[in-house]
mmCIF file of C-alpha atoms in Angstrom:
data_model
loop_
_atom_site.group_PDB
_atom_site.id
_atom_site.type_symbol
_atom_site.label_atom_id
_atom_site.label_comp_id
_atom_site.label_asym_id
_atom_site.label_seq_id
_atom_site.Cartn_x
_atom_site.Cartn_y
_atom_site.Cartn_z
ATOM 1 C CA MET O 1 -19.256 -20.320 -102.717
ATOM 2 C CA THR O 2 -21.259 -17.977 -100.428
ATOM 3 C CA ARG O 3 -21.858 -14.385 -101.172
ATOM 4 C CA THR O 4 -19.737 -13.421 -98.029
ATOM 5 C CA THR O 5 -16.764 -15.501 -99.276
ATOM 6 C CA ILE O 6 -17.047 -13.857 -102.768
ATOM 7 C CA LYS O 7 -17.032 -10.512 -101.101
ATOM 8 C CA ALA O 8 -14.085 -11.298 -98.912
ATOM 9 C CA LEU O 9 -12.066 -12.547 -102.073
ATOM 10 C CA LEU O 10 -12.915 -9.384 -103.976
ATOM 11 C CA LEU O 11 -11.707 -7.263 -101.109
ATOM 12 C CA SER O 12 -8.576 -9.355 -100.656
ATOM 13 C CA ALA O 13 -7.928 -9.010 -104.444
ATOM 14 C CA SER O 14 -8.661 -5.039 -104.388
ATOM 15 C CA ILE O 15 -6.105 -4.867 -101.310
ATOM 16 C CA LEU O 16 -3.413 -6.760 -103.097
ATOM 17 C CA GLY O 17 -3.934 -4.884 -106.371
ATOM 18 C CA TYR O 18 -3.555 -1.478 -104.314
ATOM 19 C CA ALA O 19 -0.378 -2.897 -102.700
ATOM 20 C CA GLY O 20 0.938 -3.923 -106.178
ATOM 21 C CA ALA O 21 0.115 -0.507 -107.737
ATOM 22 C CA ALA O 22 1.851 1.188 -104.698
ATOM 23 C CA SER O 23 5.012 -0.837 -105.010
ATOM 24 C CA ALA O 24 5.047 -0.454 -108.781
ATOM 25 C CA GLU O 25 5.293 3.289 -108.195
ATOM 26 C CA ASP O 26 8.726 2.609 -106.506
ATOM 27 C CA VAL O 27 11.638 3.830 -108.400
ATOM 28 C CA THR O 28 14.911 1.737 -108.294
ATOM 29 C CA LEU O 29 18.018 3.240 -108.818
ATOM 30 C CA THR O 30 21.265 1.336 -109.704
ATOM 31 C CA ILE O 31 24.710 2.409 -108.684
ATOM 32 C CA GLU O 32 27.710 1.429 -110.830
ATOM 33 C CA SER O 33 30.828 1.045 -108.899
ATOM 34 C CA TRP O 34 34.318 -0.824 -108.849
ATOM 35 C CA ARG O 35 34.406 -0.946 -105.104
ATOM 36 C CA ASN O 36 33.108 -4.562 -104.756
ATOM 37 C CA ASP O 37 34.699 -4.716 -101.244
ATOM 38 C CA ASP O 38 31.975 -2.241 -100.164
ATOM 39 C CA LEU O 39 29.031 -4.229 -100.974
ATOM 40 C CA ALA O 40 28.131 -5.292 -97.664
ATOM 41 C CA ILE O 41 28.547 -1.823 -96.357
ATOM 42 C CA TRP O 42 25.997 -0.333 -98.856
ATOM 43 C CA LYS O 43 23.643 -3.121 -98.599
ATOM 44 C CA ASP O 44 23.563 -3.222 -94.737
ATOM 45 C CA LYS O 45 24.113 0.395 -93.909
ATOM 46 C CA LEU O 46 24.123 2.999 -96.591
ATOM 47 C CA ILE O 47 21.082 1.941 -98.726
ATOM 48 C CA PRO O 48 18.715 1.299 -95.501
ATOM 49 C CA ALA O 49 19.574 4.671 -94.166
ATOM 50 C CA PHE O 50 18.672 6.469 -97.502
ATOM 51 C CA GLU O 51 15.520 4.362 -98.062
ATOM 52 C CA ALA O 52 14.246 5.085 -94.611
ATOM 53 C CA LYS O 53 14.013 8.650 -95.073
ATOM 54 C CA HIS O 54 12.957 8.435 -98.912
ATOM 55 C CA PRO O 55 9.945 6.057 -99.471
ATOM 56 C CA GLY O 56 9.244 5.265 -102.980
ATOM 57 C CA ILE O 57 12.959 5.259 -104.043
ATOM 58 C CA LYS O 58 14.899 2.007 -103.834
ATOM 59 C CA VAL O 59 18.655 1.808 -104.614
ATOM 60 C CA VAL O 60 20.748 -1.258 -105.593
ATOM 61 C CA PHE O 61 24.725 -1.196 -105.497
ATOM 62 C CA SER O 62 26.074 -3.212 -108.281
ATOM 63 C CA PRO O 63 29.652 -3.241 -108.270
ATOM 64 C CA MET O 64 32.128 -5.038 -110.729
ATOM 65 C CA ALA O 65 35.858 -6.032 -110.696
ATOM 66 C CA PRO O 66 37.986 -2.932 -110.281
ATOM 67 C CA THR O 67 40.356 -3.752 -113.115
ATOM 68 C CA GLU O 68 37.370 -4.103 -115.510
ATOM 69 C CA TYR O 69 35.390 -0.924 -114.292
ATOM 70 C CA ASN O 70 36.974 1.785 -116.614
ATOM 71 C CA SER O 71 36.274 -0.138 -119.916
ATOM 72 C CA ALA O 72 33.103 -1.744 -118.774
ATOM 73 C CA ILE O 73 31.312 1.400 -117.765
ATOM 74 C CA ASN O 74 32.378 3.178 -120.928
ATOM 75 C CA ALA O 75 30.630 0.353 -122.799
ATOM 76 C CA LYS O 76 27.606 0.231 -120.548
ATOM 77 C CA LEU O 77 27.288 4.067 -121.029
ATOM 78 C CA GLU O 78 27.864 3.958 -124.619
ATOM 79 C CA SER O 79 25.097 1.195 -125.299
ATOM 80 C CA GLY O 80 22.569 2.880 -122.854
ATOM 81 C CA SER O 81 22.673 0.141 -120.386
ATOM 82 C CA ALA O 82 24.472 1.735 -117.603
ATOM 83 C CA GLY O 83 22.800 2.348 -114.150
ATOM 84 C CA ASP O 84 21.372 5.683 -112.875
ATOM 85 C CA LEU O 85 24.340 6.517 -110.719
ATOM 86 C CA ILE O 86 27.980 6.217 -111.685
ATOM 87 C CA THR O 87 30.789 5.990 -109.041
ATOM 88 C CA CYS O 88 33.525 8.194 -110.336
ATOM 89 C CA ARG O 89 37.238 7.812 -110.451
ATOM 90 C CA PRO O 90 39.234 10.997 -109.927
ATOM 91 C CA PHE O 91 40.327 13.305 -112.652
ATOM 92 C CA ASP O 92 40.849 12.384 -116.316
ATOM 93 C CA ALA O 93 38.703 9.167 -116.453
ATOM 94 C CA SER O 94 35.717 10.800 -115.049
ATOM 95 C CA LEU O 95 36.289 14.012 -117.108
ATOM 96 C CA ASP O 96 36.321 12.061 -120.368
ATOM 97 C CA LEU O 97 32.912 10.608 -119.483
ATOM 98 C CA TYR O 98 31.533 14.135 -118.950
ATOM 99 C CA LYS O 99 33.062 15.475 -122.019
ATOM 100 C CA LYS O 100 31.379 12.620 -123.965
ATOM 101 C CA GLY O 101 27.885 13.703 -122.444
ATOM 102 C CA TYR O 102 27.523 10.448 -120.315
ATOM 103 C CA LEU O 103 27.728 12.572 -116.941
ATOM 104 C CA ALA O 104 25.233 15.292 -115.961
ATOM 105 C CA ASP O 105 26.346 18.733 -114.964
ATOM 106 C CA ILE O 106 25.562 18.669 -111.084
ATOM 107 C CA THR O 107 27.012 21.919 -110.132
ATOM 108 C CA LYS O 108 23.815 23.377 -108.809
ATOM 109 C CA ASN O 109 22.478 20.082 -107.232
ATOM 110 C CA ALA O 110 21.410 20.702 -103.750
ATOM 111 C CA GLY O 111 24.318 19.936 -101.264
ATOM 112 C CA MET O 112 27.159 20.767 -103.560
ATOM 113 C CA GLU O 113 27.740 23.792 -101.523
ATOM 114 C CA ASN O 114 29.131 21.440 -98.722
ATOM 115 C CA PHE O 115 32.425 20.864 -100.618
ATOM 116 C CA SER O 116 35.299 23.104 -101.020
ATOM 117 C CA ASP O 117 37.026 23.669 -104.511
ATOM 118 C CA VAL O 118 39.920 21.329 -103.641
ATOM 119 C CA ALA O 119 37.241 18.616 -102.696
ATOM 120 C CA LYS O 120 35.587 19.145 -105.941
ATOM 121 C CA SER O 121 38.836 19.510 -108.162
ATOM 122 C CA ALA O 122 38.950 15.715 -109.195
ATOM 123 C CA TRP O 123 35.342 16.061 -110.673
ATOM 124 C CA THR O 124 35.308 19.624 -111.925
ATOM 125 C CA THR O 125 36.202 20.836 -115.538
ATOM 126 C CA ASP O 126 39.577 22.484 -116.224
ATOM 127 C CA ASP O 127 37.969 25.952 -116.406
ATOM 128 C CA GLY O 128 35.970 25.335 -113.121
ATOM 129 C CA ALA O 129 32.646 25.982 -114.828
ATOM 130 C CA ALA O 130 31.236 22.462 -114.127
ATOM 131 C CA THR O 131 31.146 19.925 -111.662
ATOM 132 C CA PHE O 132 29.871 16.378 -112.555
ATOM 133 C CA CYS O 133 30.501 14.129 -109.385
ATOM 134 C CA VAL O 134 29.630 14.546 -105.708
ATOM 135 C CA PRO O 135 32.812 13.936 -103.734
ATOM 136 C CA MET O 136 32.640 10.935 -101.424
ATOM 137 C CA ALA O 137 36.105 10.397 -99.845
ATOM 138 C CA SER O 138 39.638 11.171 -99.955
ATOM 139 C CA VAL O 139 42.926 9.463 -98.676
ATOM 140 C CA ILE O 140 45.403 11.169 -96.480
ATOM 141 C CA HIS O 141 49.117 10.452 -96.291
ATOM 142 C CA GLY O 142 51.380 10.470 -93.406
ATOM 143 C CA PHE O 143 53.242 7.828 -91.286
ATOM 144 C CA ILE O 144 52.023 5.035 -89.018
ATOM 145 C CA TYR O 145 54.168 3.803 -86.472
ATOM 146 C CA ASN O 146 54.714 0.847 -83.981
ATOM 147 C CA LYS O 147 53.646 2.462 -80.552
ATOM 148 C CA ASP O 148 55.209 -0.372 -78.679
ATOM 149 C CA ALA O 149 58.510 0.099 -80.599
ATOM 150 C CA PHE O 150 58.550 3.886 -79.880
ATOM 151 C CA ASP O 151 57.690 3.172 -76.086
ATOM 152 C CA GLN O 152 60.463 0.835 -75.927
ATOM 153 C CA LEU O 153 62.960 3.047 -77.393
ATOM 154 C CA GLY O 154 61.755 6.344 -75.880
ATOM 155 C CA ILE O 155 60.764 7.795 -79.144
ATOM 156 C CA THR O 156 57.891 10.512 -79.321
ATOM 157 C CA PRO O 157 56.254 11.185 -82.703
ATOM 158 C CA PRO O 158 58.549 13.458 -84.652
ATOM 159 C CA LYS O 159 57.337 16.929 -85.596
ATOM 160 C CA THR O 160 60.356 18.281 -87.545
ATOM 161 C CA GLU O 161 62.634 16.600 -90.080
ATOM 162 C CA ASP O 162 65.603 16.699 -87.569
ATOM 163 C CA GLU O 163 63.644 14.862 -85.252
ATOM 164 C CA PHE O 164 62.312 12.505 -87.855
ATOM 165 C CA PHE O 165 65.908 11.404 -88.634
ATOM 166 C CA ALA O 166 67.157 11.270 -85.068
ATOM 167 C CA ALA O 167 64.162 8.726 -84.486
ATOM 168 C CA LEU O 168 65.251 6.734 -87.423
ATOM 169 C CA GLU O 169 68.868 6.701 -86.219
ATOM 170 C CA LYS O 170 67.882 5.679 -82.745
ATOM 171 C CA ILE O 171 65.761 2.838 -84.113
ATOM 172 C CA LYS O 172 68.606 1.783 -86.462
ATOM 173 C CA ALA O 173 71.269 1.765 -83.568
ATOM 174 C CA ASP O 174 68.961 -0.344 -81.405
ATOM 175 C CA GLY O 175 68.772 -3.090 -84.104
ATOM 176 C CA ASN O 176 65.578 -4.731 -83.078
ATOM 177 C CA TYR O 177 63.464 -3.094 -85.899
ATOM 178 C CA ILE O 178 63.849 -1.949 -89.352
ATOM 179 C CA PRO O 179 63.269 1.757 -88.916
ATOM 180 C CA MET O 180 61.182 1.986 -91.997
ATOM 181 C CA ALA O 181 59.239 -0.241 -94.137
ATOM 182 C CA MET O 182 59.227 0.981 -97.749
ATOM 183 C CA GLY O 183 60.363 -0.874 -100.947
ATOM 184 C CA THR O 184 61.288 0.700 -104.321
ATOM 185 C CA LYS O 185 60.533 -2.514 -106.531
ATOM 186 C CA ASP O 186 57.087 -1.607 -107.425
ATOM 187 C CA LEU O 187 57.968 2.332 -108.036
ATOM 188 C CA TRP O 188 54.530 3.556 -107.284
ATOM 189 C CA GLU O 189 55.258 3.153 -103.524
ATOM 190 C CA ALA O 190 58.350 5.351 -103.720
ATOM 191 C CA ALA O 191 56.367 8.227 -105.390
ATOM 192 C CA THR O 192 53.057 7.989 -103.537
ATOM 193 C CA MET O 193 54.168 7.065 -99.947
ATOM 194 C CA GLY O 194 57.569 8.895 -100.499
ATOM 195 C CA TYR O 195 57.555 12.061 -102.765
ATOM 196 C CA GLN O 196 53.841 12.817 -102.738
ATOM 197 C CA ASN O 197 53.682 12.364 -98.972
ATOM 198 C CA ILE O 198 56.534 14.772 -97.836
ATOM 199 C CA GLY O 199 56.582 17.037 -100.960
ATOM 200 C CA PRO O 200 53.499 19.255 -99.903
ATOM 201 C CA ASN O 201 55.367 20.648 -97.166
ATOM 202 C CA TYR O 202 58.061 22.017 -99.567
ATOM 203 C CA TRP O 203 56.086 23.243 -102.631
ATOM 204 C CA LYS O 204 53.377 24.493 -100.126
ATOM 205 C CA GLY O 205 50.540 22.340 -101.225
ATOM 206 C CA GLU O 206 47.917 23.879 -103.573
ATOM 207 C CA GLU O 207 50.219 27.052 -104.197
ATOM 208 C CA GLY O 208 53.070 25.073 -105.769
ATOM 209 C CA ARG O 209 50.675 22.581 -107.458
ATOM 210 C CA LEU O 210 48.721 25.228 -109.296
ATOM 211 C CA ALA O 211 51.687 27.158 -109.949
ATOM 212 C CA LEU O 212 53.172 24.114 -111.747
ATOM 213 C CA ILE O 213 49.954 23.669 -113.927
ATOM 214 C CA LYS O 214 50.124 27.525 -114.767
ATOM 215 C CA GLY O 215 53.896 27.149 -115.681
ATOM 216 C CA GLU O 216 54.939 29.643 -112.913
ATOM 217 C CA GLN O 217 57.058 26.927 -111.240
ATOM 218 C CA LYS O 218 59.081 23.997 -112.697
ATOM 219 C CA LEU O 219 60.066 20.711 -111.252
ATOM 220 C CA THR O 220 63.612 22.028 -111.343
ATOM 221 C CA ASP O 221 62.895 24.690 -108.924
ATOM 222 C CA ALA O 222 64.299 24.176 -105.377
ATOM 223 C CA GLN O 223 60.871 23.511 -103.805
ATOM 224 C CA TRP O 224 60.449 20.457 -105.962
ATOM 225 C CA VAL O 225 63.848 19.085 -105.898
ATOM 226 C CA GLU O 226 64.377 19.429 -102.041
ATOM 227 C CA PRO O 227 61.819 16.530 -101.292
ATOM 228 C CA TYR O 228 64.132 14.304 -103.311
ATOM 229 C CA LYS O 229 67.081 15.396 -101.239
ATOM 230 C CA THR O 230 65.207 14.388 -98.269
ATOM 231 C CA LEU O 231 64.017 10.842 -99.909
ATOM 232 C CA ALA O 232 67.613 10.129 -100.680
ATOM 233 C CA LYS O 233 68.340 10.324 -97.034
ATOM 234 C CA TRP O 234 65.831 7.490 -96.333
ATOM 235 C CA LYS O 235 67.963 4.929 -98.049
ATOM 236 C CA PRO O 236 70.009 3.769 -94.931
ATOM 237 C CA TYR O 237 66.928 3.231 -92.993
ATOM 238 C CA LEU O 238 64.960 1.066 -95.371
ATOM 239 C CA GLY O 239 66.579 -2.228 -94.457
ATOM 240 C CA ASP O 240 68.556 -4.782 -96.455
ATOM 241 C CA GLY O 241 67.218 -5.535 -99.949
ATOM 242 C CA PHE O 242 64.759 -2.808 -99.992
ATOM 243 C CA GLU O 243 65.344 -2.532 -103.667
ATOM 244 C CA ALA O 244 63.845 -5.820 -104.268
ATOM 245 C CA GLN O 245 60.909 -5.365 -101.765
ATOM 246 C CA THR O 246 57.277 -5.135 -103.134
ATOM 247 C CA TYR O 247 54.462 -3.162 -101.719
ATOM 248 C CA PRO O 248 53.015 -6.398 -99.978
ATOM 249 C CA ASP O 249 56.490 -7.009 -98.571
ATOM 250 C CA SER O 250 56.356 -3.713 -96.908
ATOM 251 C CA GLN O 251 52.977 -4.103 -95.470
ATOM 252 C CA ASN O 252 53.921 -7.458 -94.033
ATOM 253 C CA LEU O 253 57.287 -6.331 -92.624
ATOM 254 C CA PHE O 254 55.239 -3.520 -90.540
ATOM 255 C CA THR O 255 52.183 -5.541 -89.528
ATOM 256 C CA LEU O 256 54.506 -8.452 -88.318
ATOM 257 C CA GLY O 257 56.310 -6.114 -86.092
ATOM 258 C CA ARG O 258 59.582 -6.218 -87.889
ATOM 259 C CA ALA O 259 59.627 -2.377 -88.749
ATOM 260 C CA ALA O 260 58.804 0.488 -86.474
ATOM 261 C CA ILE O 261 57.724 3.124 -89.062
ATOM 262 C CA TYR O 262 55.435 2.827 -92.291
ATOM 263 C CA PRO O 263 55.082 5.694 -94.889
ATOM 264 C CA ALA O 264 51.442 5.367 -95.523
ATOM 265 C CA GLY O 265 48.284 6.202 -97.142
ATOM 266 C CA SER O 266 45.136 6.026 -94.628
ATOM 267 C CA TRP O 267 43.699 3.199 -96.923
ATOM 268 C CA GLU O 268 45.980 0.857 -94.839
ATOM 269 C CA ILE O 269 44.155 1.496 -91.568
ATOM 270 C CA GLY O 270 41.483 -1.280 -92.073
ATOM 271 C CA GLY O 271 43.786 -3.954 -92.946
ATOM 272 C CA PHE O 272 46.466 -3.001 -90.361
ATOM 273 C CA ASN O 273 43.838 -2.985 -87.616
ATOM 274 C CA THR O 274 43.196 -6.750 -88.286
ATOM 275 C CA GLN O 275 46.720 -7.865 -88.907
ATOM 276 C CA ALA O 276 48.867 -5.864 -86.510
ATOM 277 C CA GLN O 277 49.337 -7.338 -82.947
ATOM 278 C CA PHE O 278 50.604 -4.219 -81.589
ATOM 279 C CA LYS O 279 49.241 -0.633 -80.777
ATOM 280 C CA MET O 280 49.623 1.887 -83.726
ATOM 281 C CA GLY O 281 49.850 5.656 -83.935
ATOM 282 C CA ALA O 282 50.326 8.011 -86.737
ATOM 283 C CA PHE O 283 52.061 11.457 -87.408
ATOM 284 C CA PRO O 284 51.796 13.828 -90.332
ATOM 285 C CA PRO O 285 55.005 14.564 -92.673
ATOM 286 C CA PRO O 286 57.323 16.438 -90.495
ATOM 287 C CA VAL O 287 58.138 19.967 -91.293
ATOM 288 C CA LYS O 288 61.515 21.458 -91.927
ATOM 289 C CA LYS O 289 61.580 23.399 -88.618
ATOM 290 C CA ASP O 290 59.390 23.799 -85.646
ATOM 291 C CA GLY O 291 56.490 26.380 -86.088
ATOM 292 C CA ASP O 292 56.552 25.890 -90.086
ATOM 293 C CA LYS O 293 53.151 25.745 -91.616
ATOM 294 C CA CYS O 294 52.128 22.176 -92.453
ATOM 295 C CA TYR O 295 50.681 20.445 -95.562
ATOM 296 C CA ILE O 296 49.129 17.203 -96.198
ATOM 297 C CA SER O 297 48.375 15.198 -99.139
ATOM 298 C CA ASP O 298 44.534 14.821 -98.765
ATOM 299 C CA HIS O 299 44.026 13.172 -102.067
ATOM 300 C CA THR O 300 40.464 13.034 -103.615
ATOM 301 C CA ASP O 301 39.770 9.579 -104.524
ATOM 302 C CA ILE O 302 35.975 8.572 -105.210
ATOM 303 C CA ALA O 303 32.838 10.182 -106.006
ATOM 304 C CA VAL O 304 29.362 9.555 -107.635
ATOM 305 C CA GLY O 305 27.675 11.330 -110.556
ATOM 306 C CA LEU O 306 24.474 10.981 -112.503
ATOM 307 C CA ASN O 307 24.073 9.172 -115.870
ATOM 308 C CA ALA O 308 22.942 11.959 -118.222
ATOM 309 C CA LYS O 309 20.441 9.340 -119.724
ATOM 310 C CA SER O 310 19.064 8.117 -116.499
ATOM 311 C CA ALA O 311 15.377 7.571 -116.772
ATOM 312 C CA HIS O 312 15.035 8.586 -113.113
ATOM 313 C CA ALA O 313 17.046 11.738 -113.023
ATOM 314 C CA GLU O 314 14.972 13.526 -110.247
ATOM 315 C CA GLN O 315 15.100 10.601 -107.778
ATOM 316 C CA ALA O 316 19.036 9.960 -108.472
ATOM 317 C CA LYS O 317 19.487 13.949 -107.731
ATOM 318 C CA THR O 318 17.701 13.343 -104.561
ATOM 319 C CA PHE O 319 19.952 10.492 -103.838
ATOM 320 C CA LEU O 320 23.068 12.637 -104.811
ATOM 321 C CA THR O 321 21.780 15.236 -102.267
ATOM 322 C CA TRP O 322 21.799 12.931 -99.609
ATOM 323 C CA VAL O 323 25.298 11.646 -100.632
ATOM 324 C CA ALA O 324 26.398 15.348 -100.180
ATOM 325 C CA SER O 325 24.797 15.336 -96.542
ATOM 326 C CA PRO O 326 26.599 15.220 -93.202
ATOM 327 C CA GLU O 327 24.600 12.178 -92.427
ATOM 328 C CA PHE O 328 26.134 10.251 -95.420
ATOM 329 C CA ALA O 329 29.622 11.748 -94.600
ATOM 330 C CA ASP O 330 29.522 10.268 -91.112
ATOM 331 C CA LEU O 331 28.140 6.701 -92.040
ATOM 332 C CA TYR O 332 30.505 6.429 -94.895
ATOM 333 C CA ALA O 333 33.792 7.512 -93.270
ATOM 334 C CA ASN O 334 33.098 5.360 -90.102
ATOM 335 C CA SER O 335 32.217 2.275 -92.137
ATOM 336 C CA LEU O 336 35.349 2.503 -94.283
ATOM 337 C CA PRO O 337 37.959 3.939 -91.674
ATOM 338 C CA GLY O 338 40.794 5.423 -93.798
ATOM 339 C CA PHE O 339 38.471 6.733 -96.481
ATOM 340 C CA PHE O 340 37.646 10.264 -95.209
ATOM 341 C CA SER O 341 34.693 12.473 -96.058
ATOM 342 C CA LEU O 342 35.287 15.456 -98.192
ATOM 343 C CA ASN O 343 32.174 17.202 -96.680
ATOM 344 C CA LYS O 344 32.851 20.723 -94.964
ATOM 345 C CA THR O 345 31.093 19.152 -91.822
ATOM 346 C CA ALA O 346 33.705 17.506 -89.721
ATOM 347 C CA VAL O 347 33.077 13.962 -89.241
ATOM 348 C CA LYS O 348 34.116 12.158 -85.697
ATOM 349 C CA MET O 349 35.738 9.098 -86.518
ATOM 350 C CA GLN O 350 35.209 6.065 -84.147
ATOM 351 C CA ASP O 351 38.666 4.478 -85.260
ATOM 352 C CA PRO O 352 41.504 6.247 -83.083
ATOM 353 C CA LEU O 353 43.920 5.668 -86.020
ATOM 354 C CA ALA O 354 41.597 7.285 -88.647
ATOM 355 C CA GLN O 355 40.713 10.191 -86.155
ATOM 356 C CA GLU O 356 44.377 10.977 -85.802
ATOM 357 C CA PHE O 357 44.731 11.157 -89.661
ATOM 358 C CA VAL O 358 41.813 13.382 -90.233
ATOM 359 C CA SER O 359 42.602 15.646 -87.373
ATOM 360 C CA TRP O 360 45.669 16.815 -89.275
ATOM 361 C CA ARG O 361 42.948 18.699 -91.594
ATOM 362 C CA GLU O 362 42.460 21.094 -88.440
ATOM 363 C CA LYS O 363 46.184 22.315 -88.398
ATOM 364 C CA CYS O 364 47.521 21.532 -91.877
ATOM 365 C CA SER O 365 46.362 22.764 -95.368
ATOM 366 C CA SER O 366 45.194 19.899 -97.651
ATOM 367 C CA THR O 367 46.348 19.389 -101.213
ATOM 368 C CA ILE O 368 46.137 16.612 -103.598
ATOM 369 C CA ARG O 369 48.858 14.868 -105.530
ATOM 370 C CA SER O 370 50.708 17.141 -107.739
ATOM 371 C CA THR O 371 50.708 14.887 -110.953
ATOM 372 C CA TYR O 372 47.064 13.891 -111.004
ATOM 373 C CA GLN O 373 45.414 16.881 -112.480
ATOM 374 C CA ILE O 374 46.203 17.863 -116.146
ATOM 375 C CA LEU O 375 50.039 17.108 -115.987
ATOM 376 C CA SER O 376 49.757 13.285 -116.771
ATOM 377 C CA ARG O 377 47.619 13.431 -119.809
ATOM 378 C CA GLY O 378 50.459 13.387 -122.265
ATOM 379 C CA THR O 379 53.373 11.168 -123.102
ATOM 380 C CA PRO O 380 55.523 10.691 -121.288
ATOM 381 C CA ASN O 381 53.156 10.401 -118.321
ATOM 382 C CA LEU O 382 54.362 12.521 -115.361
ATOM 383 C CA GLU O 383 52.688 10.477 -112.795
ATOM 384 C CA ASN O 384 54.399 7.232 -114.035
ATOM 385 C CA GLU O 385 57.760 8.981 -114.649
ATOM 386 C CA THR O 386 57.594 10.277 -110.939
ATOM 387 C CA TRP O 387 57.295 6.618 -109.771
ATOM 388 C CA VAL O 388 60.494 5.732 -111.636
ATOM 389 C CA GLU O 389 62.353 8.741 -110.616
ATOM 390 C CA SER O 390 61.308 8.665 -106.942
ATOM 391 C CA ALA O 391 62.645 5.020 -106.706
ATOM 392 C CA ASN O 392 65.839 5.955 -108.616
ATOM 393 C CA VAL O 393 66.554 8.802 -106.059
ATOM 394 C CA ILE O 394 66.105 6.428 -103.102
ATOM 395 C CA ASN O 395 68.101 3.840 -104.798
ATOM 396 C CA GLY O 396 70.835 6.171 -105.446
ATOM 397 C CA THR O 397 70.931 5.547 -109.218
ATOM 398 C CA ASP O 398 69.766 9.410 -109.856
ATOM 399 C CA THR O 399 70.621 12.402 -108.090
ATOM 400 C CA PRO O 400 67.642 14.612 -107.036
ATOM 401 C CA GLU O 401 68.823 17.300 -109.523
ATOM 402 C CA VAL O 402 68.995 14.632 -112.364
ATOM 403 C CA ALA O 403 65.627 13.137 -111.528
ATOM 404 C CA ALA O 404 64.144 16.595 -111.523
ATOM 405 C CA GLU O 405 65.645 17.645 -114.770
ATOM 406 C CA LYS O 406 64.224 14.202 -116.575
ATOM 407 C CA LEU O 407 60.748 14.925 -115.224
ATOM 408 C CA GLN O 408 60.828 18.589 -116.496
ATOM 409 C CA LYS O 409 62.187 17.698 -119.762
ATOM 410 C CA GLY O 410 59.607 15.076 -120.238
ATOM 411 C CA LEU O 411 56.714 17.444 -119.322
ATOM 412 C CA ASP O 412 58.081 20.108 -121.662
ATOM 413 C CA SER O 413 58.050 17.684 -124.444
ATOM 414 C CA TRP O 414 54.035 17.790 -124.576
ATOM 415 C CA TYR O 415 52.693 20.315 -121.915
ATOM 416 C CA LYS O 416 52.238 23.938 -122.675
ATOM 417 C CA PRO O 417 50.572 25.628 -119.821
ATOM 418 C CA ALA O 418 47.572 27.830 -120.705
ATOM 419 C CA LYS O 419 47.930 31.285 -120.961
#
């Protein structure tokens, strides 16, 4: 072997050694999540965008089955094997992780100023002192409609309740469409797409929700009973056999073009876009009378926090700051139409149906589902009981007043508002 060849080999070795040392300095962050449907979006869009601007930090998205997530993430955190970043479900499940010391307090992390108190409410302690996850997205409630059906019947999207019921009556009289696709068999559908959808216009969103938590209002008050009176009027427009109709049945009735209106959560947008062979539009929950202030359920759904025992806390905080940025907000919301950024910076949605939903934030006040914060920690669970009573009211087996009395009695049996 010649001296020149030896020198060349030594030089190659030193270059390889240097490259190896450089790559060894890279920190890899792991994100724990239940959103296995989003693996491609993280891998192909979100992570490359972050890594391009943050050399030295690599990110791996590591999802698991949604049904296994709560128990699995608890076990991983307890054993010390969890990733650096923990995707957070709203309210009590994540609050419990924080109370156990598994999630770090990130109240003062850069970027947290980009979120309102309502946006942070699902990942903030009861006293408001600490926030432990960066809000990523919410889902918005309203109504999706078949534009072709509306055009055929000369119906414009209703703004008031009178217009809403006039539209339902016109669709029913025509006979070509079920006026509205919603069943009561699965219970939660009646509450989530029914009561929690239209209710905020009655109890004035956050004003009523917070008053209920403080004990200043009761579920038997007029503003909490009235939405049930309106729901009871839906029954003639839900089609034959709605009592035995499941959630997938409702989705199919609408996307197959057999129903004209679908009481919706915005998470339906992606699926409906691929399944429906007709043009769709959306309208917010109609107000009582023209000119009334409107409220929408803009429900906090998903966030991400820092594993308090992460060996790479500083790099993880850098990632969380990026998640709190307008850049991430735009990328995430447009990758998953129907999951809307909670960032104060408005995101222009590329999907027209998603843009319609999110535009309601500009004219209506946002709130979250009334049962999710604090009020469903005891037994009976107010959220689950609201499912039952919403279905009962629509089915006609309970009056609105009886339903409200049952719910309030159940809540009173264990919940004592803080003074």
